Amino acid sequence: MRIVIVGNGMAGSRLVSELRARDRNQRITVFGAEAWQPYNRVLLSSMLTGAARAGDIRLIDPGWYTANDVDARLGAEVTGIDRERKVVFSADGDVTPYDRLVLATGSAPVVPPLPGLDADGVVAFRTIDDCQAILRHAETARSAVVVGGGLLGLEAARGLAGRGLRVTVVHVAGHLMDRQLDAEAGDVLQRTIAGLGVGTLVGARLTAAHTEHGRVTGVELDDGTVLPADLVVLACGVRPVTGLARAAGLTVDRGVVVDDRLRSVDDPFVHAIGECAQHQGNVYGLVAPAWEQAAILADVLTGGDARYTGSRLVTRLKAAGIELAAMGETGLGDDEAEVVRFTDPTRGTYKKVVIRGDRLVGAILLGETGTAGLLTQLYDRVAPLPADRLGLLFPGLSAATPADTPVRIPDAATVCDCNNVTKGRIRACWEAGAREVSAVAAQTRATTGCGGCRDAVEGILGWLDAQETVR
């Protein structure tokens, strides 16, 4: 069977790997609009801080395609699809036939249609090329404005502040990370990030960028405020890339509409995964769902009967000096669910768990995430909660049963959902001498996706160390 994958980002490249792990004989062609080998977009902020370089965040080794007989067309844009002939057209003039077509075209950054945003020094933060452009401008810039106070914007702002720039985040909503946090947590986060050298303006809307000789000099807000800036980073959202699908006559809402086999609802020979796919009304913007979809679709394309039923999202902010984990329905109040919370704004701490029917449906941990591993396990598995709710917020305060404790879950339980790494595999790594998270990550890729399992992996390794000491 000839499988053509359009998109070689985190979803498309993962699908290629999953397919090859199951079947060595399928003919696989993958098109990537970027010339780069596939890389972990989640770790782009690490490049801004200087903790990683482009080669450090790649997902596969350079020789992997050749070694695995994959036809990889890097830097080749697909320009059209003919579903009747079952072929795709690329910008270099090639016509490539397929038996099954997979759209993994991802998302593109939202660039507001405002004056001045085409100036030198204004960069939308989405790709390695964008990251390198930001770093070039940061070498001579003294002040920066980051437009967007979501995950990517805050990570970019923290990275630039760490390089000595005066940084201000402009966010249109009433509090930071409004999609993941409630207002109180957003306020605590705002105080925390201010202590790290990042100013914030919430409830503020950009109206224009000021320029001089084609270069940005500042931005203007809707209240007339002008902020000086030598660098403007746009992190104000993304939009699924669906132009190919629309032009091919496929049903597109926010994303390409797919069924439980991740097939287009119009064409059983066309599939979609990742940020361009819409399943049961949901478009997921995180890596874990994309990789879960890749595994499901690989099974389907190799004769399996897997079904995708949706994903449960856990969000981690990856910014130096800030510990934050959020999951589920975080905005519910006491009139809608059982809510247990603790706040200490002066120390940058906010903790909240949301419970309905003795199941965890949402949580926020800001400033201290010691129970993040426990909460993630309970949330992912819709498991019953311990009677002592305080143990959900504070490590060591709960007499949780072994089943409630991530380090004591069965070896068959999945700890890293992004990479399908079980507790048993982590134990095997530890027994082979891998005593640090980095060593386990090198062998299993655990923690290298969204990073949400890091606390659980650390906890398992710590518990295993303690058990050895007891012996």
Tab-separated table of C-alpha atoms in Angstrom:
chain	number	residue	atom	x	y	z
A	1	MET	CA	0.000	0.000	0.000
A	2	ARG	CA	1.235	3.492	-0.879
A	3	ILE	CA	0.798	5.933	1.980
A	4	VAL	CA	1.400	9.642	1.406
A	5	ILE	CA	1.638	11.938	4.416
A	6	VAL	CA	1.354	15.685	3.931
A	7	GLY	CA	3.129	17.325	6.854
A	8	ASN	CA	6.308	16.249	8.605
A	9	GLY	CA	5.869	17.992	11.930
A	10	MET	CA	5.211	16.349	15.278
A	11	ALA	CA	2.112	14.484	14.057
A	12	GLY	CA	3.287	13.458	10.594
A	13	SER	CA	6.775	12.364	11.615
A	14	ARG	CA	5.365	10.395	14.520
A	15	LEU	CA	2.982	8.594	12.164
A	16	VAL	CA	5.910	7.625	9.925
A	17	SER	CA	7.737	6.140	12.928
A	18	GLU	CA	4.631	4.311	14.137
A	19	LEU	CA	3.984	2.850	10.680
A	20	ARG	CA	7.534	1.596	10.271
A	21	ALA	CA	7.436	0.004	13.724
A	22	ARG	CA	4.444	-2.055	12.561
A	23	ASP	CA	5.169	-2.746	8.877
A	24	ARG	CA	8.451	-2.602	6.942
A	25	ASN	CA	6.876	-3.142	3.537
A	26	GLN	CA	4.506	-0.233	3.052
A	27	ARG	CA	5.625	2.469	0.641
A	28	ILE	CA	5.703	5.704	2.601
A	29	THR	CA	6.196	9.197	1.200
A	30	VAL	CA	6.159	12.177	3.567
A	31	PHE	CA	6.147	15.818	2.486
A	32	GLY	CA	7.468	18.525	4.808
A	33	ALA	CA	7.044	22.195	3.967
A	34	GLU	CA	9.985	23.006	6.255
A	35	ALA	CA	13.448	21.975	5.107
A	36	TRP	CA	14.338	20.965	8.666
A	37	GLN	CA	14.275	17.379	9.825
A	38	PRO	CA	11.257	16.944	12.172
A	39	TYR	CA	11.770	18.539	15.557
A	40	ASN	CA	9.976	18.887	18.867
A	41	ARG	CA	8.101	22.175	18.616
A	42	VAL	CA	7.374	22.043	22.345
A	43	LEU	CA	11.068	22.634	23.035
A	44	LEU	CA	11.469	25.757	20.876
A	45	SER	CA	11.356	27.897	24.013
A	46	SER	CA	14.454	26.031	25.207
A	47	MET	CA	16.292	27.506	22.222
A	48	LEU	CA	15.339	30.999	23.334
A	49	THR	CA	16.778	30.403	26.779
A	50	GLY	CA	19.971	28.930	25.325
A	51	ALA	CA	19.316	25.532	26.907
A	52	ALA	CA	19.064	23.826	23.505
A	53	ARG	CA	20.153	24.236	19.893
A	54	ALA	CA	18.303	23.196	16.750
A	55	GLY	CA	20.059	19.829	16.623
A	56	ASP	CA	19.124	19.084	20.228
A	57	ILE	CA	15.375	19.095	19.634
A	58	ARG	CA	15.174	16.900	16.531
A	59	LEU	CA	12.857	13.911	16.756
A	60	ILE	CA	14.825	11.477	14.579
A	61	ASP	CA	18.418	11.004	13.510
A	62	PRO	CA	19.384	12.437	10.089
A	63	GLY	CA	19.903	9.011	8.539
A	64	TRP	CA	16.662	7.497	9.797
A	65	TYR	CA	14.653	7.982	6.588
A	66	THR	CA	17.215	6.246	4.409
A	67	ALA	CA	17.718	3.433	6.904
A	68	ASN	CA	13.973	2.836	7.038
A	69	ASP	CA	13.223	3.205	3.319
A	70	VAL	CA	11.048	6.302	3.687
A	71	ASP	CA	10.774	8.778	0.813
A	72	ALA	CA	11.063	12.083	2.681
A	73	ARG	CA	10.504	15.249	0.625
A	74	LEU	CA	11.812	17.972	2.960
A	75	GLY	CA	11.170	21.560	1.940
A	76	ALA	CA	8.559	20.368	-0.566
A	77	GLU	CA	5.141	21.985	-0.373
A	78	VAL	CA	2.067	20.069	-1.522
A	79	THR	CA	-0.086	22.385	-3.620
A	80	GLY	CA	-3.078	20.244	-4.521
A	81	ILE	CA	-4.971	16.973	-4.165
A	82	ASP	CA	-6.919	15.111	-6.862
A	83	ARG	CA	-9.091	12.648	-4.957
A	84	GLU	CA	-10.502	11.042	-8.100
A	85	ARG	CA	-7.052	10.189	-9.471
A	86	LYS	CA	-5.651	9.671	-5.948
A	87	VAL	CA	-2.611	11.867	-6.482
A	88	VAL	CA	-1.046	14.896	-4.818
A	89	PHE	CA	0.764	17.717	-6.586
A	90	SER	CA	3.855	19.382	-5.132
A	91	ALA	CA	5.449	22.734	-5.864
A	92	ASP	CA	8.410	21.091	-7.620
A	93	GLY	CA	6.036	19.729	-10.274
A	94	ASP	CA	5.927	16.117	-9.070
A	95	VAL	CA	2.702	14.120	-9.097
A	96	THR	CA	2.656	11.459	-6.382
A	97	PRO	CA	0.021	8.697	-6.283
A	98	TYR	CA	-1.431	7.322	-3.060
A	99	ASP	CA	-3.639	4.533	-1.808
A	100	ARG	CA	-4.133	6.310	1.521
A	101	LEU	CA	-3.534	10.017	2.074
A	102	VAL	CA	-2.902	11.508	5.514
A	103	LEU	CA	-3.176	15.241	6.154
A	104	ALA	CA	-0.939	16.334	9.034
A	105	THR	CA	-0.609	19.963	7.998
A	106	GLY	CA	-0.694	21.366	11.527
A	107	SER	CA	-1.418	25.005	12.319
A	108	ALA	CA	-0.149	28.407	11.261
A	109	PRO	CA	0.332	31.389	13.579
A	110	VAL	CA	-2.340	34.050	13.681
A	111	VAL	CA	-0.979	37.408	12.515
A	112	PRO	CA	-3.481	40.187	13.199
A	113	PRO	CA	-4.175	42.381	10.130
A	114	LEU	CA	-2.766	45.507	11.770
A	115	PRO	CA	-0.499	48.290	10.466
A	116	GLY	CA	3.214	47.758	10.924
A	117	LEU	CA	3.272	44.038	11.624
A	118	ASP	CA	5.201	43.407	8.408
A	119	ALA	CA	8.156	45.437	9.700
A	120	ASP	CA	11.629	44.103	10.373
A	121	GLY	CA	11.801	42.978	14.005
A	122	VAL	CA	8.251	41.579	14.113
A	123	VAL	CA	8.321	37.771	14.263
A	124	ALA	CA	5.523	35.208	14.630
A	125	PHE	CA	6.827	32.479	16.964
A	126	ARG	CA	6.063	29.038	15.540
A	127	THR	CA	9.036	27.351	13.841
A	128	ILE	CA	12.797	26.873	14.205
A	129	ASP	CA	13.303	29.580	11.579
A	130	ASP	CA	11.124	31.922	13.648
A	131	CYS	CA	13.106	31.054	16.760
A	132	GLN	CA	16.396	31.773	15.043
A	133	ALA	CA	15.046	35.083	13.743
A	134	ILE	CA	14.013	36.072	17.272
A	135	LEU	CA	17.477	35.196	18.566
A	136	ARG	CA	19.132	37.309	15.862
A	137	HIS	CA	17.024	40.340	16.739
A	138	ALA	CA	17.532	39.747	20.464
A	139	GLU	CA	21.280	40.185	20.040
A	140	THR	CA	20.845	43.922	19.455
A	141	ALA	CA	17.417	44.607	20.961
A	142	ARG	CA	16.980	46.271	24.331
A	143	SER	CA	13.217	45.879	24.748
A	144	ALA	CA	10.650	43.413	23.498
A	145	VAL	CA	6.877	43.116	23.424
A	146	VAL	CA	5.294	39.666	23.296
A	147	VAL	CA	1.722	39.697	21.993
A	148	GLY	CA	-0.175	36.859	23.659
A	149	GLY	CA	-0.140	35.640	27.242
A	150	GLY	CA	-0.747	31.975	26.557
A	151	LEU	CA	1.726	29.111	26.859
A	152	LEU	CA	3.961	30.040	23.940
A	153	GLY	CA	3.917	33.748	24.667
A	154	LEU	CA	4.946	33.345	28.296
A	155	GLU	CA	7.684	30.886	27.409
A	156	ALA	CA	9.029	33.304	24.804
A	157	ALA	CA	8.821	36.227	27.225
A	158	ARG	CA	10.679	34.361	29.964
A	159	GLY	CA	13.380	33.302	27.504
A	160	LEU	CA	13.925	36.863	26.275
A	161	ALA	CA	13.967	38.270	29.807
A	162	GLY	CA	16.644	35.723	30.653
A	163	ARG	CA	18.725	37.255	27.857
A	164	GLY	CA	18.559	40.664	29.505
A	165	LEU	CA	15.789	42.312	27.481
A	166	ARG	CA	13.036	44.432	29.022
A	167	VAL	CA	9.952	42.393	28.167
A	168	THR	CA	6.254	43.224	28.297
A	169	VAL	CA	3.493	40.728	27.536
A	170	VAL	CA	0.315	42.183	26.025
A	171	HIS	CA	-2.692	39.895	26.460
A	172	VAL	CA	-6.209	40.653	25.245
A	173	ALA	CA	-8.041	38.517	27.849
A	174	GLY	CA	-8.551	39.514	31.465
A	175	HIS	CA	-5.886	37.160	32.850
A	176	LEU	CA	-2.904	35.178	31.632
A	177	MET	CA	-3.376	31.692	30.169
A	178	ASP	CA	-7.145	32.199	30.237
A	179	ARG	CA	-7.745	28.932	28.342
A	180	GLN	CA	-6.087	26.844	31.064
A	181	LEU	CA	-6.395	28.878	34.283
A	182	ASP	CA	-9.114	30.540	36.287
A	183	ALA	CA	-8.838	34.263	37.056
A	184	GLU	CA	-7.281	33.803	40.505
A	185	ALA	CA	-4.558	31.523	39.179
A	186	GLY	CA	-3.948	33.947	36.317
A	187	ASP	CA	-3.425	36.772	38.785
A	188	VAL	CA	-0.948	34.720	40.840
A	189	LEU	CA	0.906	33.807	37.643
A	190	GLN	CA	1.057	37.479	36.684
A	191	ARG	CA	2.733	38.308	40.008
A	192	THR	CA	5.126	35.401	39.628
A	193	ILE	CA	6.269	36.332	36.151
A	194	ALA	CA	6.662	39.967	37.203
A	195	GLY	CA	9.183	38.784	39.786
A	196	LEU	CA	11.141	37.197	36.949
A	197	GLY	CA	11.461	40.441	35.017
A	198	VAL	CA	8.456	40.212	32.702
A	199	GLY	CA	5.856	42.963	32.729
A	200	THR	CA	2.290	42.172	31.714
A	201	LEU	CA	-0.690	44.140	30.459
A	202	VAL	CA	-3.925	42.142	30.484
A	203	GLY	CA	-7.181	43.248	28.925
A	204	ALA	CA	-5.075	45.171	26.393
A	205	ARG	CA	-5.432	45.046	22.632
A	206	LEU	CA	-2.734	45.805	20.067
A	207	THR	CA	-3.821	48.283	17.376
A	208	ALA	CA	-0.591	48.907	15.441
A	209	ALA	CA	3.159	48.621	15.385
A	210	HIS	CA	5.212	51.793	15.065
A	211	THR	CA	8.060	51.658	12.574
A	212	GLU	CA	10.975	53.767	11.405
A	213	HIS	CA	12.843	53.063	8.170
A	214	GLY	CA	11.061	49.714	7.901
A	215	ARG	CA	12.032	48.544	11.381
A	216	VAL	CA	9.741	48.215	14.393
A	217	THR	CA	10.197	50.790	17.161
A	218	GLY	CA	7.182	50.074	19.362
A	219	VAL	CA	3.533	49.070	19.560
A	220	GLU	CA	0.361	51.012	20.204
A	221	LEU	CA	-2.515	49.721	22.329
A	222	ASP	CA	-6.218	50.447	22.121
A	223	ASP	CA	-6.065	52.925	25.010
A	224	GLY	CA	-3.392	54.972	23.230
A	225	THR	CA	-0.464	53.602	25.232
A	226	VAL	CA	2.740	53.256	23.208
A	227	LEU	CA	5.292	50.675	24.328
A	228	PRO	CA	8.830	50.992	22.927
A	229	ALA	CA	10.118	47.760	21.395
A	230	ASP	CA	13.048	46.746	19.213
A	231	LEU	CA	11.523	43.265	18.926
A	232	VAL	CA	7.879	42.200	18.731
A	233	VAL	CA	7.024	38.517	19.086
A	234	LEU	CA	3.579	37.414	17.954
A	235	ALA	CA	2.222	34.489	19.970
A	236	CYS	CA	-1.454	35.317	19.714
A	237	GLY	CA	-2.812	31.962	18.664
A	238	VAL	CA	-2.742	29.488	15.795
A	239	ARG	CA	-5.191	28.422	13.121
A	240	PRO	CA	-5.398	24.899	11.594
A	241	VAL	CA	-3.977	24.717	8.072
A	242	THR	CA	-6.905	23.377	6.052
A	243	GLY	CA	-6.560	25.026	2.641
A	244	LEU	CA	-5.611	21.798	0.842
A	245	ALA	CA	-8.534	19.945	2.381
A	246	ARG	CA	-11.027	22.678	1.482
A	247	ALA	CA	-9.758	22.880	-2.084
A	248	ALA	CA	-10.124	19.098	-2.373
A	249	GLY	CA	-13.770	19.288	-1.343
A	250	LEU	CA	-13.402	17.742	2.106
A	251	THR	CA	-15.622	18.809	4.988
A	252	VAL	CA	-13.802	21.399	7.089
A	253	ASP	CA	-15.124	23.150	10.164
A	254	ARG	CA	-12.331	24.473	12.401
A	255	GLY	CA	-10.311	21.472	11.204
A	256	VAL	CA	-10.720	18.584	8.776
A	257	VAL	CA	-13.680	16.644	10.164
A	258	VAL	CA	-12.768	12.995	10.858
A	259	ASP	CA	-14.443	9.925	12.352
A	260	ASP	CA	-13.166	7.513	15.015
A	261	ARG	CA	-10.785	5.937	12.485
A	262	LEU	CA	-9.438	9.429	11.793
A	263	ARG	CA	-10.873	9.267	8.268
A	264	SER	CA	-12.369	12.234	6.495
A	265	VAL	CA	-16.150	12.003	6.739
A	266	ASP	CA	-16.220	12.445	2.943
A	267	ASP	CA	-13.492	10.100	1.726
A	268	PRO	CA	-12.421	6.797	3.345
A	269	PHE	CA	-9.022	7.032	1.611
A	270	VAL	CA	-8.117	10.364	3.249
A	271	HIS	CA	-7.220	10.762	6.923
A	272	ALA	CA	-6.208	13.702	9.109
A	273	ILE	CA	-4.347	13.890	12.409
A	274	GLY	CA	-2.862	16.508	14.689
A	275	GLU	CA	-3.754	20.170	14.832
A	276	CYS	CA	-5.498	20.180	11.456
A	277	ALA	CA	-7.958	17.422	12.440
A	278	GLN	CA	-11.331	17.892	14.125
A	279	HIS	CA	-12.797	14.905	15.973
A	280	GLN	CA	-16.178	15.052	17.697
A	281	GLY	CA	-16.029	18.835	17.590
A	282	ASN	CA	-12.559	19.056	19.150
A	283	VAL	CA	-9.337	20.376	17.624
A	284	TYR	CA	-6.399	19.630	19.901
A	285	GLY	CA	-3.407	21.945	20.031
A	286	LEU	CA	-1.035	19.864	22.147
A	287	VAL	CA	1.463	17.168	21.281
A	288	ALA	CA	0.022	14.317	23.353
A	289	PRO	CA	-3.256	14.073	21.362
A	290	ALA	CA	-1.347	14.303	18.061
A	291	TRP	CA	0.886	11.402	19.020
A	292	GLU	CA	-2.063	9.414	20.336
A	293	GLN	CA	-3.813	9.934	17.008
A	294	ALA	CA	-0.658	8.880	15.139
A	295	ALA	CA	-0.562	5.582	17.035
A	296	ILE	CA	-4.267	4.941	16.402
A	297	LEU	CA	-4.000	5.709	12.700
A	298	ALA	CA	-0.862	3.583	12.302
A	299	ASP	CA	-2.841	0.667	13.688
A	300	VAL	CA	-5.722	1.373	11.305
A	301	LEU	CA	-3.426	1.638	8.269
A	302	THR	CA	-1.717	-1.644	9.104
A	303	GLY	CA	-4.929	-3.628	9.389
A	304	GLY	CA	-5.839	-3.028	13.018
A	305	ASP	CA	-9.188	-2.077	14.483
A	306	ALA	CA	-8.210	0.781	16.811
A	307	ARG	CA	-10.597	3.657	17.459
A	308	TYR	CA	-9.864	7.188	18.578
A	309	THR	CA	-12.207	8.328	21.354
A	310	GLY	CA	-10.669	11.719	22.169
A	311	SER	CA	-7.905	12.943	24.457
A	312	ARG	CA	-7.664	14.315	27.980
A	313	LEU	CA	-5.381	17.337	28.050
A	314	VAL	CA	-2.675	18.117	30.590
A	315	THR	CA	-0.843	21.415	30.087
A	316	ARG	CA	2.610	22.267	31.423
A	317	LEU	CA	4.228	25.698	31.212
A	318	LYS	CA	7.892	25.274	30.317
A	319	ALA	CA	9.392	28.555	31.523
A	320	ALA	CA	12.398	28.848	33.817
A	321	GLY	CA	11.440	29.741	37.361
A	322	ILE	CA	7.749	28.844	36.982
A	323	GLU	CA	6.145	25.549	37.930
A	324	LEU	CA	2.686	25.143	36.443
A	325	ALA	CA	0.454	22.211	35.539
A	326	ALA	CA	-3.207	22.437	34.543
A	327	MET	CA	-5.743	19.898	33.335
A	328	GLY	CA	-9.426	19.555	32.609
A	329	GLU	CA	-12.233	21.857	33.708
A	330	THR	CA	-10.291	24.408	35.736
A	331	GLY	CA	-12.865	27.193	35.594
A	332	LEU	CA	-15.613	25.512	37.630
A	333	GLY	CA	-16.649	27.085	40.929
A	334	ASP	CA	-18.100	25.832	44.213
A	335	ASP	CA	-21.657	25.979	42.881
A	336	GLU	CA	-20.796	23.565	40.040
A	337	ALA	CA	-18.512	20.987	41.638
A	338	GLU	CA	-16.543	20.107	44.751
A	339	VAL	CA	-13.588	22.498	44.706
A	340	VAL	CA	-10.571	22.296	47.007
A	341	ARG	CA	-8.116	25.178	46.737
A	342	PHE	CA	-5.153	26.789	48.421
A	343	THR	CA	-3.595	30.128	47.556
A	344	ASP	CA	-0.550	32.043	48.776
A	345	PRO	CA	-0.027	34.875	46.257
A	346	THR	CA	3.027	36.305	48.018
A	347	ARG	CA	4.860	33.012	47.449
A	348	GLY	CA	3.395	32.481	43.976
A	349	THR	CA	1.392	29.424	45.008
A	350	TYR	CA	-2.085	28.482	43.831
A	351	LYS	CA	-3.550	24.976	43.950
A	352	LYS	CA	-7.002	23.839	42.949
A	353	VAL	CA	-8.676	20.513	42.321
A	354	VAL	CA	-12.149	20.187	40.847
A	355	ILE	CA	-14.107	17.038	41.699
A	356	ARG	CA	-17.391	15.723	40.364
A	357	GLY	CA	-18.832	12.326	41.276
A	358	ASP	CA	-15.670	11.439	43.241
A	359	ARG	CA	-13.615	11.845	40.057
A	360	LEU	CA	-11.025	14.492	39.275
A	361	VAL	CA	-12.295	16.646	36.399
A	362	GLY	CA	-9.841	19.543	36.655
A	363	ALA	CA	-6.772	20.808	38.483
A	364	ILE	CA	-4.317	23.699	38.659
A	365	LEU	CA	-0.935	23.536	40.374
A	366	LEU	CA	1.066	26.769	40.284
A	367	GLY	CA	4.275	27.370	42.201
A	368	GLU	CA	4.555	23.861	43.617
A	369	THR	CA	3.723	20.829	41.500
A	370	GLY	CA	4.716	17.970	43.788
A	371	THR	CA	1.383	16.200	43.304
A	372	ALA	CA	1.207	16.738	39.529
A	373	GLY	CA	2.100	13.115	38.827
A	374	LEU	CA	-0.629	11.849	41.139
A	375	LEU	CA	-3.252	14.215	39.705
A	376	THR	CA	-2.318	13.366	36.122
A	377	GLN	CA	-2.746	9.649	36.800
A	378	LEU	CA	-6.095	10.170	38.530
A	379	TYR	CA	-7.321	12.484	35.791
A	380	ASP	CA	-6.159	10.310	32.874
A	381	ARG	CA	-7.630	7.133	34.315
A	382	VAL	CA	-10.799	8.677	35.756
A	383	ALA	CA	-9.844	6.855	38.951
A	384	PRO	CA	-11.614	7.166	42.329
A	385	LEU	CA	-10.073	9.725	44.673
A	386	PRO	CA	-8.664	9.239	48.173
A	387	ALA	CA	-10.980	10.433	50.941
A	388	ASP	CA	-8.341	12.878	52.212
A	389	ARG	CA	-8.522	15.652	49.612
A	390	LEU	CA	-5.547	17.572	51.032
A	391	GLY	CA	-3.230	14.866	49.776
A	392	LEU	CA	-4.189	15.912	46.255
A	393	LEU	CA	-2.631	19.321	46.885
A	394	PHE	CA	0.225	18.644	49.294
A	395	PRO	CA	2.710	15.769	48.951
A	396	GLY	CA	2.880	13.486	51.969
A	397	LEU	CA	-0.363	14.612	53.613
A	398	SER	CA	-2.561	11.843	52.259
A	399	ALA	CA	-2.764	8.243	53.365
A	400	ALA	CA	-3.343	7.299	49.744
A	401	THR	CA	-3.645	3.661	48.928
A	402	PRO	CA	-0.975	2.105	46.701
A	403	ALA	CA	-3.321	2.339	43.721
A	404	ASP	CA	-3.630	6.074	44.277
A	405	THR	CA	0.122	6.684	44.240
A	406	PRO	CA	1.817	7.022	40.821
A	407	VAL	CA	5.041	5.355	41.968
A	408	ARG	CA	3.096	2.277	43.048
A	409	ILE	CA	0.841	1.876	40.057
A	410	PRO	CA	1.062	-1.436	38.143
A	411	ASP	CA	4.019	-1.896	35.818
A	412	ALA	CA	1.619	-2.121	32.878
A	413	ALA	CA	0.253	1.402	33.526
A	414	THR	CA	1.265	4.106	31.032
A	415	VAL	CA	3.207	6.959	32.633
A	416	CYS	CA	4.188	8.914	29.515
A	417	ASP	CA	1.156	9.082	27.253
A	418	CYS	CA	2.993	10.990	24.510
A	419	ASN	CA	5.477	8.175	23.996
A	420	ASN	CA	3.501	5.252	25.437
A	421	VAL	CA	6.078	4.521	28.147
A	422	THR	CA	4.912	2.274	30.976
A	423	LYS	CA	6.022	2.219	34.567
A	424	GLY	CA	7.523	-1.211	33.919
A	425	ARG	CA	9.737	0.171	31.172
A	426	ILE	CA	10.942	2.941	33.476
A	427	ARG	CA	11.667	0.356	36.149
A	428	ALA	CA	13.651	-1.679	33.605
A	429	CYS	CA	15.716	1.395	32.729
A	430	TRP	CA	16.392	2.015	36.419
A	431	GLU	CA	17.448	-1.594	36.935
A	432	ALA	CA	19.830	-1.214	33.975
A	433	GLY	CA	21.469	1.774	35.644
A	434	ALA	CA	19.422	4.786	34.438
A	435	ARG	CA	18.980	6.700	37.700
A	436	GLU	CA	18.262	10.180	36.295
A	437	VAL	CA	15.300	11.451	34.277
A	438	SER	CA	17.634	12.394	31.424
A	439	ALA	CA	18.928	8.819	31.212
A	440	VAL	CA	15.399	7.388	31.131
A	441	ALA	CA	14.424	9.957	28.484
A	442	ALA	CA	17.381	8.936	26.309
A	443	GLN	CA	16.216	5.313	26.342
A	444	THR	CA	12.431	5.716	26.224
A	445	ARG	CA	11.656	9.322	25.127
A	446	ALA	CA	9.558	9.701	28.298
A	447	THR	CA	9.214	13.411	29.269
A	448	THR	CA	10.323	14.566	25.790
A	449	GLY	CA	6.818	15.214	24.465
A	450	CYS	CA	4.605	17.623	26.385
A	451	GLY	CA	6.653	17.154	29.564
A	452	GLY	CA	3.579	16.522	31.684
A	453	CYS	CA	4.866	13.188	32.985
A	454	ARG	CA	8.167	14.499	34.355
A	455	ASP	CA	6.937	14.605	37.955
A	456	ALA	CA	5.670	11.029	37.738
A	457	VAL	CA	8.952	9.784	36.233
A	458	GLU	CA	10.964	11.592	38.901
A	459	GLY	CA	8.702	10.135	41.571
A	460	ILE	CA	9.112	6.586	40.262
A	461	LEU	CA	12.897	6.905	40.134
A	462	GLY	CA	12.983	8.404	43.627
A	463	TRP	CA	10.786	5.644	45.009
A	464	LEU	CA	12.940	2.964	43.374
A	465	ASP	CA	16.062	4.582	44.866
A	466	ALA	CA	14.406	4.604	48.279
A	467	GLN	CA	13.382	0.958	47.959
A	468	GLU	CA	16.985	0.003	47.152
A	469	THR	CA	18.212	1.928	50.230
A	470	VAL	CA	15.715	0.096	52.450
A	471	ARG	CA	17.009	-3.238	51.199
